[in-house]
């Protein structure tokens, strides 16, 4: 059975104190998770240690970084390496969020390096992909996402690819209040799985969790997560509100 994951992405929001109080509320919330359910919190770098400590007693809660460097170590002022994250006990890392691609010029090839570093330090990458509105309007989204997967992931071996999580996030649905319809999400998730199947075979493709991201909230999570190939969500805005995120975790199938 594939892992079903509710992943929060705080982005550059909340103070340290607000973040700690949000996590404390979520840790004490009464949520009964199934064996294959996980909650992941992608928090700003300076909060990682606090977040790990705050969620220590919750075995289904994991902490993620929102980014890591594509370099191993050295004279890269302001960067944070996968090895540093590992040394703090970080278990997951977002790789290639569309905001990183768009505002910080991250390319598919650079993301391939980031994935390699995460995997070599035993950090589970959550690889983000997804098309912009113009691409969707031209009905070119399938080829576009396939190329993102091919250029960033397909150098990985079978043993490596099963360690990653994919998040499909159509850019036009991020922070816009506009969600992909259940059909649009399922269609793309099935496409991603078929691309993985062609490259790695069915047993591997069936094991990889594919999350949906883009304006997921308490009121639509159950419907979106209900689709066959949608294995949970990567959630921005709604993950900053405890009552919302509790319901999103509870919506995992
Ligand atoms: P959103 O963000 O839920 O606020 O749309 C999702 C994301 O960017 O990961």
Coordinates of C-alpha atoms and ligand atoms in Angstrom, one line a residue:
X1 CA 0.0 0.0 0.0
X2 CA 1.4 3.4 -1.0
X3 CA 2.1 6.0 1.6
X4 CA -0.5 8.7 1.9
X5 CA 1.0 12.0 2.9
X6 CA -0.3 15.3 4.1
X7 CA 2.6 17.7 3.6
X8 CA 2.6 21.3 4.9
X9 CA 4.6 23.9 3.1
X10 CA 4.9 27.0 5.3
X11 CA 7.0 28.9 2.7
X12 CA 8.3 32.1 4.2
X13 CA 5.6 32.5 6.7
X14 CA 5.2 32.6 10.5
X15 CA 7.6 33.7 13.2
X16 CA 9.5 31.1 15.2
X17 CA 7.0 31.5 18.1
X18 CA 4.0 31.2 15.8
X19 CA 5.5 28.2 14.1
X20 CA 6.1 26.5 17.4
X21 CA 2.6 27.2 18.7
X22 CA 1.1 25.8 15.4
X23 CA 3.1 22.6 15.7
X24 CA 2.2 22.2 19.4
X25 CA -1.4 22.4 18.5
X26 CA -1.1 19.9 15.7
X27 CA 0.9 17.5 17.9
X28 CA -1.8 17.5 20.5
X29 CA -4.7 17.3 18.0
X30 CA -6.7 14.1 18.2
X31 CA -6.0 12.5 14.9
X32 CA -5.8 8.7 14.4
X33 CA -3.5 8.0 11.4
X34 CA -3.5 4.7 9.5
X35 CA -0.2 2.8 9.2
X36 CA 0.6 4.2 5.8
X37 CA -0.4 7.8 6.7
X38 CA 2.2 10.5 7.3
X39 CA 2.2 14.2 8.1
X40 CA 5.2 16.2 6.9
X41 CA 6.0 19.8 7.8
X42 CA 8.2 21.8 5.5
X43 CA 9.4 24.6 7.7
X44 CA 12.0 27.5 7.2
X45 CA 15.6 26.5 7.9
X46 CA 15.9 28.3 11.2
X47 CA 12.9 26.4 12.6
X48 CA 14.1 22.9 11.7
X49 CA 15.6 22.0 15.0
X50 CA 12.6 23.3 17.0
X51 CA 10.2 21.5 14.7
X52 CA 12.1 18.2 15.1
X53 CA 12.0 18.6 18.8
X54 CA 8.4 19.6 19.0
X55 CA 7.2 16.5 16.9
X56 CA 9.7 14.1 18.5
X57 CA 7.0 11.9 20.1
X58 CA 4.8 11.7 17.0
X59 CA 6.1 8.8 15.0
X60 CA 3.9 9.7 11.9
X61 CA 5.1 13.3 11.8
X62 CA 8.2 14.2 9.9
X63 CA 10.1 17.4 9.3
X64 CA 11.2 18.7 5.9
X65 CA 13.4 21.5 4.6
X66 CA 12.0 23.6 1.8
X67 CA 15.1 23.5 -0.2
X68 CA 18.8 22.4 -0.2
X69 CA 21.9 23.3 -2.2
X70 CA 22.9 21.6 -5.4
X71 CA 26.5 21.7 -4.1
X72 CA 28.0 19.4 -1.6
X73 CA 29.8 22.0 0.6
X74 CA 32.2 24.9 0.3
X75 CA 32.2 28.6 -0.5
X76 CA 28.5 29.1 -1.2
X77 CA 27.4 31.8 1.2
X78 CA 23.8 31.5 2.3
X79 CA 23.4 28.0 1.1
X80 CA 22.4 24.9 3.1
X81 CA 23.6 21.5 2.1
X82 CA 21.8 18.2 2.3
X83 CA 24.6 17.0 4.6
X84 CA 23.8 19.9 7.0
X85 CA 20.1 18.9 7.0
X86 CA 21.0 15.3 7.7
X87 CA 23.1 16.3 10.6
X88 CA 20.1 18.0 12.2
X89 CA 17.9 14.9 11.7
X90 CA 15.8 16.3 8.8
X91 CA 14.0 13.5 7.0
X92 CA 12.4 15.1 4.0
X93 CA 13.2 18.0 1.6
X94 CA 11.2 19.8 -1.0
X95 CA 13.0 19.9 -4.3
X96 CA 12.1 22.0 -7.2
X97 CA 9.0 23.9 -5.9
X98 CA 7.7 26.1 -8.7
X99 CA 8.6 29.2 -6.6
X100 CA 12.2 28.1 -6.5
X101 CA 12.1 27.3 -10.3
X102 CA 10.5 30.7 -11.1
X103 CA 12.1 33.1 -8.7
X104 CA 15.5 31.5 -8.2
X105 CA 16.1 30.0 -11.6
X106 CA 16.3 26.4 -10.7
X107 CA 16.5 24.2 -13.7
X108 CA 15.7 20.5 -14.2
X109 CA 19.4 19.6 -14.3
X110 CA 20.1 21.5 -11.1
X111 CA 17.3 19.7 -9.4
X112 CA 18.8 16.4 -10.5
X113 CA 21.9 17.3 -8.4
X114 CA 19.8 18.3 -5.4
X115 CA 18.0 15.0 -5.6
X116 CA 21.3 13.1 -5.7
X117 CA 22.5 14.9 -2.6
X118 CA 19.3 14.3 -0.7
X119 CA 19.3 10.6 -1.5
X120 CA 23.0 10.2 -0.7
X121 CA 22.2 11.6 2.8
X122 CA 19.1 9.5 3.2
X123 CA 16.7 12.4 3.0
X124 CA 13.5 11.8 1.2
X125 CA 13.0 14.3 -1.6
X126 CA 9.6 15.6 -2.4
X127 CA 10.1 16.5 -6.0
X128 CA 7.7 19.1 -7.3
X129 CA 6.6 19.4 -10.9
X130 CA 3.7 21.1 -12.7
X131 CA 2.8 23.4 -15.6
X132 CA 2.0 27.1 -15.9
X133 CA -1.4 28.3 -17.1
X134 CA -0.2 29.0 -20.7
X135 CA 1.1 25.4 -21.0
X136 CA -2.3 24.1 -19.8
X137 CA -4.2 26.4 -22.1
X138 CA -2.1 25.1 -25.0
X139 CA -2.9 21.5 -23.8
X140 CA 0.8 20.7 -23.5
X141 CA 0.9 19.9 -19.8
X142 CA 1.5 16.2 -20.2
X143 CA 4.6 16.6 -22.3
X144 CA 5.8 19.4 -20.1
X145 CA 5.6 17.5 -16.9
X146 CA 7.1 14.4 -18.6
X147 CA 10.1 16.4 -19.5
X148 CA 10.5 17.7 -15.9
X149 CA 10.5 14.1 -14.7
X150 CA 12.8 12.9 -17.4
X151 CA 15.4 15.6 -16.9
X152 CA 15.5 15.5 -13.1
X153 CA 14.6 11.9 -12.2
X154 CA 15.4 9.5 -14.9
X155 CA 19.1 9.1 -14.1
X156 CA 18.0 7.5 -10.8
X157 CA 18.2 3.7 -10.4
X158 CA 15.1 1.7 -9.4
X159 CA 16.4 1.5 -5.8
X160 CA 16.7 5.3 -5.8
X161 CA 13.5 6.3 -7.5
X162 CA 11.3 4.3 -5.0
X163 CA 12.7 6.5 -2.3
X164 CA 11.3 9.7 -3.7
X165 CA 7.9 11.4 -3.4
X166 CA 6.4 13.4 -6.3
X167 CA 4.2 16.4 -5.9
X168 CA 2.2 17.6 -8.9
X169 CA 1.4 21.2 -8.5
X170 CA -0.1 23.1 -11.4
X171 CA 1.3 26.6 -11.0
X172 CA -2.0 28.2 -11.9
X173 CA -3.6 26.5 -8.8
X174 CA -0.9 27.6 -6.3
X175 CA -2.1 30.3 -3.9
X176 CA -4.8 31.3 -6.3
X177 CA -7.7 29.6 -4.6
X178 CA -8.2 27.8 -7.9
X179 CA -7.8 24.0 -7.7
X180 CA -7.5 21.6 -10.5
X181 CA -10.7 19.6 -10.8
X182 CA -10.6 16.1 -9.4
X183 CA -10.6 14.9 -13.0
X184 CA -7.7 17.1 -14.0
X185 CA -5.7 16.0 -11.0
X186 CA -6.4 12.3 -11.4
X187 CA -5.6 12.5 -15.2
X188 CA -2.2 14.1 -14.6
X189 CA -1.4 11.8 -11.7
X190 CA -2.2 8.8 -13.9
X191 CA 0.0 10.3 -16.6
X192 CA 2.9 10.7 -14.2
X193 CA 2.5 7.1 -13.0
X194 CA 2.4 5.9 -16.6
X195 CA 5.6 7.8 -17.4
X196 CA 7.2 6.1 -14.3
X197 CA 5.9 2.8 -15.4
X198 CA 7.4 3.1 -18.9
X199 CA 10.8 3.9 -17.4
X200 CA 10.9 1.7 -14.3
X201 CA 8.1 -0.9 -14.6
X202 CA 4.8 -1.2 -13.0
X203 CA 5.8 -2.5 -9.5
X204 CA 8.0 0.5 -9.0
X205 CA 5.5 3.0 -10.4
X206 CA 2.8 1.7 -8.2
X207 CA 4.9 2.2 -5.1
X208 CA 5.6 5.9 -5.6
X209 CA 3.4 8.4 -3.7
X210 CA 2.2 11.3 -5.9
X211 CA 0.8 14.3 -4.0
X212 CA -1.4 17.0 -5.4
X213 CA -0.7 20.6 -4.6
X214 CA -2.5 23.8 -5.4
X215 CA -5.1 25.4 -3.1
X216 CA -5.9 22.3 -1.1
X217 CA -8.0 23.1 1.9
X218 CA -10.1 21.3 4.5
X219 CA -13.2 21.7 2.3
X220 CA -11.8 20.0 -0.8
X221 CA -9.1 17.7 0.5
X222 CA -11.3 14.6 0.8
X223 CA -12.5 14.8 -2.7
X224 CA -9.1 15.4 -4.2
X225 CA -7.3 12.7 -2.1
X226 CA -10.1 10.3 -3.0
X227 CA -8.8 9.8 -6.6
X228 CA -7.0 6.6 -7.3
X229 CA -3.6 8.0 -8.1
X230 CA -3.6 10.9 -5.7
X231 CA -1.8 10.0 -2.5
X232 CA -2.3 13.1 -0.4
X233 CA -1.3 16.7 -0.8
X234 CA 1.3 19.4 -0.5
X235 CA -0.4 22.3 1.1
X236 CA 0.7 25.9 1.4
X237 CA -1.9 28.5 2.7
X238 CA -4.2 26.1 4.5
X239 CA -1.2 24.4 6.3
X240 CA -0.7 27.6 8.3
X241 CA -4.1 27.2 10.1
X242 CA -4.2 24.4 12.6
X243 CA -7.9 23.6 12.2
X244 CA -7.6 23.4 8.4
X245 CA -4.5 21.2 8.5
X246 CA -6.0 18.8 11.0
X247 CA -8.9 18.2 8.6
X248 CA -6.5 17.8 5.7
X249 CA -4.6 15.1 7.6
X250 CA -7.8 13.4 8.4
X251 CA -8.8 13.5 4.8
X252 CA -6.0 11.0 3.8
X253 CA -7.5 7.8 2.4
Ligands
LIG1 P1 -1.2 26.6 -1.8 O1 0.4 26.3 -2.1 O2 -1.8 25.4 -1.0 O3 -1.2 27.9 -1.0 O4 -1.8 26.8 -3.1 C1 0.8 25.0 -2.4 C2 2.3 24.9 -2.6 O5 2.8 25.9 -3.2 O6 2.9 24.0 -2.2

